[in-house]
Backbone as ProteinMPNN parsed JSONL, in Angstrom:
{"seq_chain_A": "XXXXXXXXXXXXXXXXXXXXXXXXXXXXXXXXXXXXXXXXXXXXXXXXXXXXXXXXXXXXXXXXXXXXXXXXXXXXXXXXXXXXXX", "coords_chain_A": {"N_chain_A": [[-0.422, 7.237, 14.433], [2.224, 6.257, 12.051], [5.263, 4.267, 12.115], [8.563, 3.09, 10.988], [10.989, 1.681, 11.475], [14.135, -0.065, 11.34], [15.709, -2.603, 11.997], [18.866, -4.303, 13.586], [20.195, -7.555, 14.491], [22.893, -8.598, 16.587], [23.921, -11.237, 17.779], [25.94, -12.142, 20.712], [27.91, -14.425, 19.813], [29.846, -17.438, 18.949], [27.952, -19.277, 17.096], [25.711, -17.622, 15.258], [23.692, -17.308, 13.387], [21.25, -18.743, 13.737], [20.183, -17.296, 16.504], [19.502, -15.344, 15.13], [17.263, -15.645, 13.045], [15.885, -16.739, 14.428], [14.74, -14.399, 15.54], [14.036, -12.784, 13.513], [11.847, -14.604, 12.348], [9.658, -14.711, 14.96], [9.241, -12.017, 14.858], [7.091, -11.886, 12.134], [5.077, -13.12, 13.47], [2.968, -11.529, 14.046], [0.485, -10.121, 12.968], [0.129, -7.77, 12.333], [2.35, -6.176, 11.65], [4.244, -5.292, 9.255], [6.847, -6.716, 7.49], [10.296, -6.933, 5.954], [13.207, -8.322, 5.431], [16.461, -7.488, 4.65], [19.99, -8.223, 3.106], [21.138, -7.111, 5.228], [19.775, -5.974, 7.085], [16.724, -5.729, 8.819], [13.078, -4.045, 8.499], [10.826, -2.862, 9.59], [7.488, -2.47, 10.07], [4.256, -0.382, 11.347], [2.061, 0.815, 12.953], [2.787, 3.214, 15.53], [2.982, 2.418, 18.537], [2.216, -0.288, 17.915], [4.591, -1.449, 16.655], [6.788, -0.789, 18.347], [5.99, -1.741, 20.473], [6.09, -4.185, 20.184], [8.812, -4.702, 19.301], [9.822, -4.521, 21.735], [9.124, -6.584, 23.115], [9.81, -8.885, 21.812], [12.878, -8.388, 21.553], [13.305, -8.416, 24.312], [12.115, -10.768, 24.979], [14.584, -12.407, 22.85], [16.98, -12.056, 24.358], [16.754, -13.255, 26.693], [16.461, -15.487, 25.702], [18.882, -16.384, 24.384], [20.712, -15.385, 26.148], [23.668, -12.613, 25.496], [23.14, -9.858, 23.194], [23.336, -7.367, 20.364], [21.387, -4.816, 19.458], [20.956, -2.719, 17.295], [18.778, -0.188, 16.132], [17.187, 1.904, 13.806], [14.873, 4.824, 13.918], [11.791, 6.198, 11.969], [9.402, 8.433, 12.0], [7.093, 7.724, 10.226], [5.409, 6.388, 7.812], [7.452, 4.263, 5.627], [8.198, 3.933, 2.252], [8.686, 0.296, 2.02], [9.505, -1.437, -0.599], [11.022, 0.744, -1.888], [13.953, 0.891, -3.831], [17.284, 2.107, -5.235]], "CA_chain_A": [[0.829, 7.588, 13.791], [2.606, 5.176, 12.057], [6.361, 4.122, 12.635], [9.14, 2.606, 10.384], [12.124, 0.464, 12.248], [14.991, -0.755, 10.952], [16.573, -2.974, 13.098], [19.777, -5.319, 13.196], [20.479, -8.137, 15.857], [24.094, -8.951, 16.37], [24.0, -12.314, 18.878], [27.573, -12.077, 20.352], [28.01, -16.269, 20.398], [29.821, -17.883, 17.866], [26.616, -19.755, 16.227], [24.912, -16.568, 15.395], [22.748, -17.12, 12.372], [19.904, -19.453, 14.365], [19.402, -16.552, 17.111], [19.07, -13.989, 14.051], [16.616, -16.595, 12.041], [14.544, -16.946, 15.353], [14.302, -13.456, 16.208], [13.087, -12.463, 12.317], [10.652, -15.602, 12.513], [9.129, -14.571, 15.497], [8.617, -10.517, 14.274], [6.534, -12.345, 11.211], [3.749, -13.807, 13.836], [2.406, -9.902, 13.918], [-0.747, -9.802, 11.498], [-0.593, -5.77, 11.97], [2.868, -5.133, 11.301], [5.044, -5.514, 7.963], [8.254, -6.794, 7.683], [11.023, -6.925, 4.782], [14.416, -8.394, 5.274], [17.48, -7.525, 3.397], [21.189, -8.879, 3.751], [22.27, -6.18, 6.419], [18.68, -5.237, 8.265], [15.079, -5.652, 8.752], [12.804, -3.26, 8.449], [9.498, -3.319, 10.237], [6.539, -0.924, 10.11], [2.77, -0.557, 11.461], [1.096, 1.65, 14.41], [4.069, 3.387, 16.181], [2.965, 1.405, 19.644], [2.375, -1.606, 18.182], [5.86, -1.428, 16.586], [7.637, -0.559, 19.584], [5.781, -2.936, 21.691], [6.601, -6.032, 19.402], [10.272, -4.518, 19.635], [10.329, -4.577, 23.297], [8.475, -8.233, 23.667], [10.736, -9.84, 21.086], [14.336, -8.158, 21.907], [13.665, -8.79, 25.981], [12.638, -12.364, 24.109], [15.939, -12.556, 22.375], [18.145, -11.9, 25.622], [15.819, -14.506, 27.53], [16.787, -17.582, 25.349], [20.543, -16.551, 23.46], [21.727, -14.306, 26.318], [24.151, -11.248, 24.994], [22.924, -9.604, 21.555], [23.589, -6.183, 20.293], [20.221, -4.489, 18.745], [20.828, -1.581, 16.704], [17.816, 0.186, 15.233], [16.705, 3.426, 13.684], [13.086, 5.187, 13.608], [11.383, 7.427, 11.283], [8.224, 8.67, 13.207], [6.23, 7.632, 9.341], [5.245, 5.147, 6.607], [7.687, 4.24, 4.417], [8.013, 2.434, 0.755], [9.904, -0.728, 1.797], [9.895, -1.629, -1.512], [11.984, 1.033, -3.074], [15.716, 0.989, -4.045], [18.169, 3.248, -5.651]], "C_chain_A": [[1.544, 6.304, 13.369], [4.584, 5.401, 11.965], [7.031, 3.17, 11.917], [10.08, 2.21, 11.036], [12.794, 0.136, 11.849], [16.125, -1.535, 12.195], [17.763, -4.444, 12.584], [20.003, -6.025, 14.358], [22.197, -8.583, 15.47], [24.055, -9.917, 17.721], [25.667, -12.111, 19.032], [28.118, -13.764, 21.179], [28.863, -16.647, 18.736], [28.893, -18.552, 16.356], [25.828, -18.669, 16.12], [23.438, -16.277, 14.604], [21.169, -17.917, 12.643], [19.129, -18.409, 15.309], [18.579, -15.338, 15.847], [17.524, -14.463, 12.814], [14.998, -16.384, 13.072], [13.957, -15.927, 15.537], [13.474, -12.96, 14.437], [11.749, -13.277, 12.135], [9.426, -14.992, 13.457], [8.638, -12.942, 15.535], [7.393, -11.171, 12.962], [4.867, -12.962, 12.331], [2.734, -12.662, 14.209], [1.923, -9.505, 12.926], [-0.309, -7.763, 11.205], [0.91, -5.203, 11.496], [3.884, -5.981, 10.093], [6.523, -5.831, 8.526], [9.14, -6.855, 5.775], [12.45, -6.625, 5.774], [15.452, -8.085, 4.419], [18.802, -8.257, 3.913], [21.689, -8.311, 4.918], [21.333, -5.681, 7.278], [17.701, -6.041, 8.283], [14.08, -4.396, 9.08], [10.962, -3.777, 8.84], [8.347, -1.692, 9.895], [4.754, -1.349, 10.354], [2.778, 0.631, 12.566], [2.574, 1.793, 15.185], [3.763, 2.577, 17.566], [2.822, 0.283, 19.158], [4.073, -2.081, 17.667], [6.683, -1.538, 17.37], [7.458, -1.66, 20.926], [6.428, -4.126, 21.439], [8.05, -5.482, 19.657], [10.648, -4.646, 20.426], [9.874, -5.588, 23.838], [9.63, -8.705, 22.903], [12.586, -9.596, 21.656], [14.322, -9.063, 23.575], [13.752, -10.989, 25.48], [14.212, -12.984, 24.016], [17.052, -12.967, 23.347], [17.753, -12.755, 26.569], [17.066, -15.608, 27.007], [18.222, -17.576, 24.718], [21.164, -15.774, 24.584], [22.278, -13.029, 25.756], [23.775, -11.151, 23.346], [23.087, -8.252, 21.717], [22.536, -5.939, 19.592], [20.436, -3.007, 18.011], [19.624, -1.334, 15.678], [17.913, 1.562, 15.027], [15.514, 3.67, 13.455], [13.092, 6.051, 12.794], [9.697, 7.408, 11.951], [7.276, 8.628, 11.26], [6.189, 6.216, 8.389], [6.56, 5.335, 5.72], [7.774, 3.0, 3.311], [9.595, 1.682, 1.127], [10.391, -1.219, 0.65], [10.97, -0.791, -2.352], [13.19, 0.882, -2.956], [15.889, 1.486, -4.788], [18.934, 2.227, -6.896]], "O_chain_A": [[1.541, 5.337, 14.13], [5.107, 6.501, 11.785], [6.402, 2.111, 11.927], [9.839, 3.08, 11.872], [12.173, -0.832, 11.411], [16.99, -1.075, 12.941], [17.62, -5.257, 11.671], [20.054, -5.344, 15.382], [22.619, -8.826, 14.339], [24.166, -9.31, 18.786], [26.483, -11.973, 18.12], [28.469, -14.117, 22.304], [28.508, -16.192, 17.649], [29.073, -18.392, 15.149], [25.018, -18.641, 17.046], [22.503, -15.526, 14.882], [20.175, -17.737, 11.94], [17.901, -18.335, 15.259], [17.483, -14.777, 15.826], [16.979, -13.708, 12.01], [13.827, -16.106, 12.814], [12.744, -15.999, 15.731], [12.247, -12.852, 14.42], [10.699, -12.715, 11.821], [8.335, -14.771, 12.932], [7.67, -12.657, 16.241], [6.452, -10.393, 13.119], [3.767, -13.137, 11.806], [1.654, -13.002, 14.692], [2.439, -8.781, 12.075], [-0.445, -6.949, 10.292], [0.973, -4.065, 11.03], [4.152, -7.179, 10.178], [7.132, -5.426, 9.517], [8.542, -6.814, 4.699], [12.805, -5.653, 6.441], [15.291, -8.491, 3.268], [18.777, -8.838, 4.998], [22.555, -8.867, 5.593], [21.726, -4.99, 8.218], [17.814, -7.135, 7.73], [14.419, -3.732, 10.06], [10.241, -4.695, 8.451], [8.494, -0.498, 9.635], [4.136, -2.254, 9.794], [3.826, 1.229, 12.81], [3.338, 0.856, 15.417], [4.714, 1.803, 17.682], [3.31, -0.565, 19.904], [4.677, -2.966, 18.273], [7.491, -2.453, 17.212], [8.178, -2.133, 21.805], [7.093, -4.863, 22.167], [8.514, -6.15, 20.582], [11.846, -4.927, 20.462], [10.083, -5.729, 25.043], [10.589, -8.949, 23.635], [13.324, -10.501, 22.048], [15.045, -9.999, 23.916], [14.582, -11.896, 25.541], [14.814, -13.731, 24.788], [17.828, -13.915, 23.221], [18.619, -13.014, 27.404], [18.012, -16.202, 27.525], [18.765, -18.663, 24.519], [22.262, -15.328, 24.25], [21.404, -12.21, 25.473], [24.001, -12.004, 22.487], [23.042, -7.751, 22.84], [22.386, -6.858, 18.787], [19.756, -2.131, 18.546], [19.442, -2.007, 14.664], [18.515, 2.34, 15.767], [14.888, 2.845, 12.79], [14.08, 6.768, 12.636], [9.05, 6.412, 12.273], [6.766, 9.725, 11.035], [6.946, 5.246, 8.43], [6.76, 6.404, 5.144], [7.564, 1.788, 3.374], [10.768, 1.967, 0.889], [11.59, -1.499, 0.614], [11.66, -1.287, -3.242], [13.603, 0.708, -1.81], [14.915, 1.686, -5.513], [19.821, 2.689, -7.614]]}, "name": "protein", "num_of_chains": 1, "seq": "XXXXXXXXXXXXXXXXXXXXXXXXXXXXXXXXXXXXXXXXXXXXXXXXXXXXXXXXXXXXXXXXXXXXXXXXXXXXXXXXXXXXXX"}
């Protein structure tokens, strides 16, 4: 089954844009799953476990090395076209 993600990190530190840089960097070292940034998300997608796994290695990540972050995501339990827009 595959699994679409949109997720947003909100570091709550004044310097915020290095934890948010690191944590998109380090979703990119994942041959199997897609990514596509925009100004207000990221949007991930591959194999609903490997999705979810990389989500739950990288976030626990995140809170390791910056401390407090806020993670808001949403799922769609399918593929979708990152490419389109309205």
């Amino acid at each position: 089954m595959k699994l679409t993600a949109e997720i947003s990190m909100y570091p709550l530190a004044d310097e915020y844009l290095e934890p948010i840089q690191w944590f998109i960097k380090r979703l990119d070292s994942y041959p199997n799953i897609k990514r596509v940034t925009n100004a207000m998300a990221t949007q991930v997608q591959g194999d609903y476990g490997d999705v979810m796994a990389m989500l739950a290695t990288e976030m626990q990540a995140a809170h390791e090395k910056f401390g407090k972050a806020v993670f808001v995501c949403k799922f769609i339990g399918r593929e979708l076209d990152l490419s389109h827009s309205e």
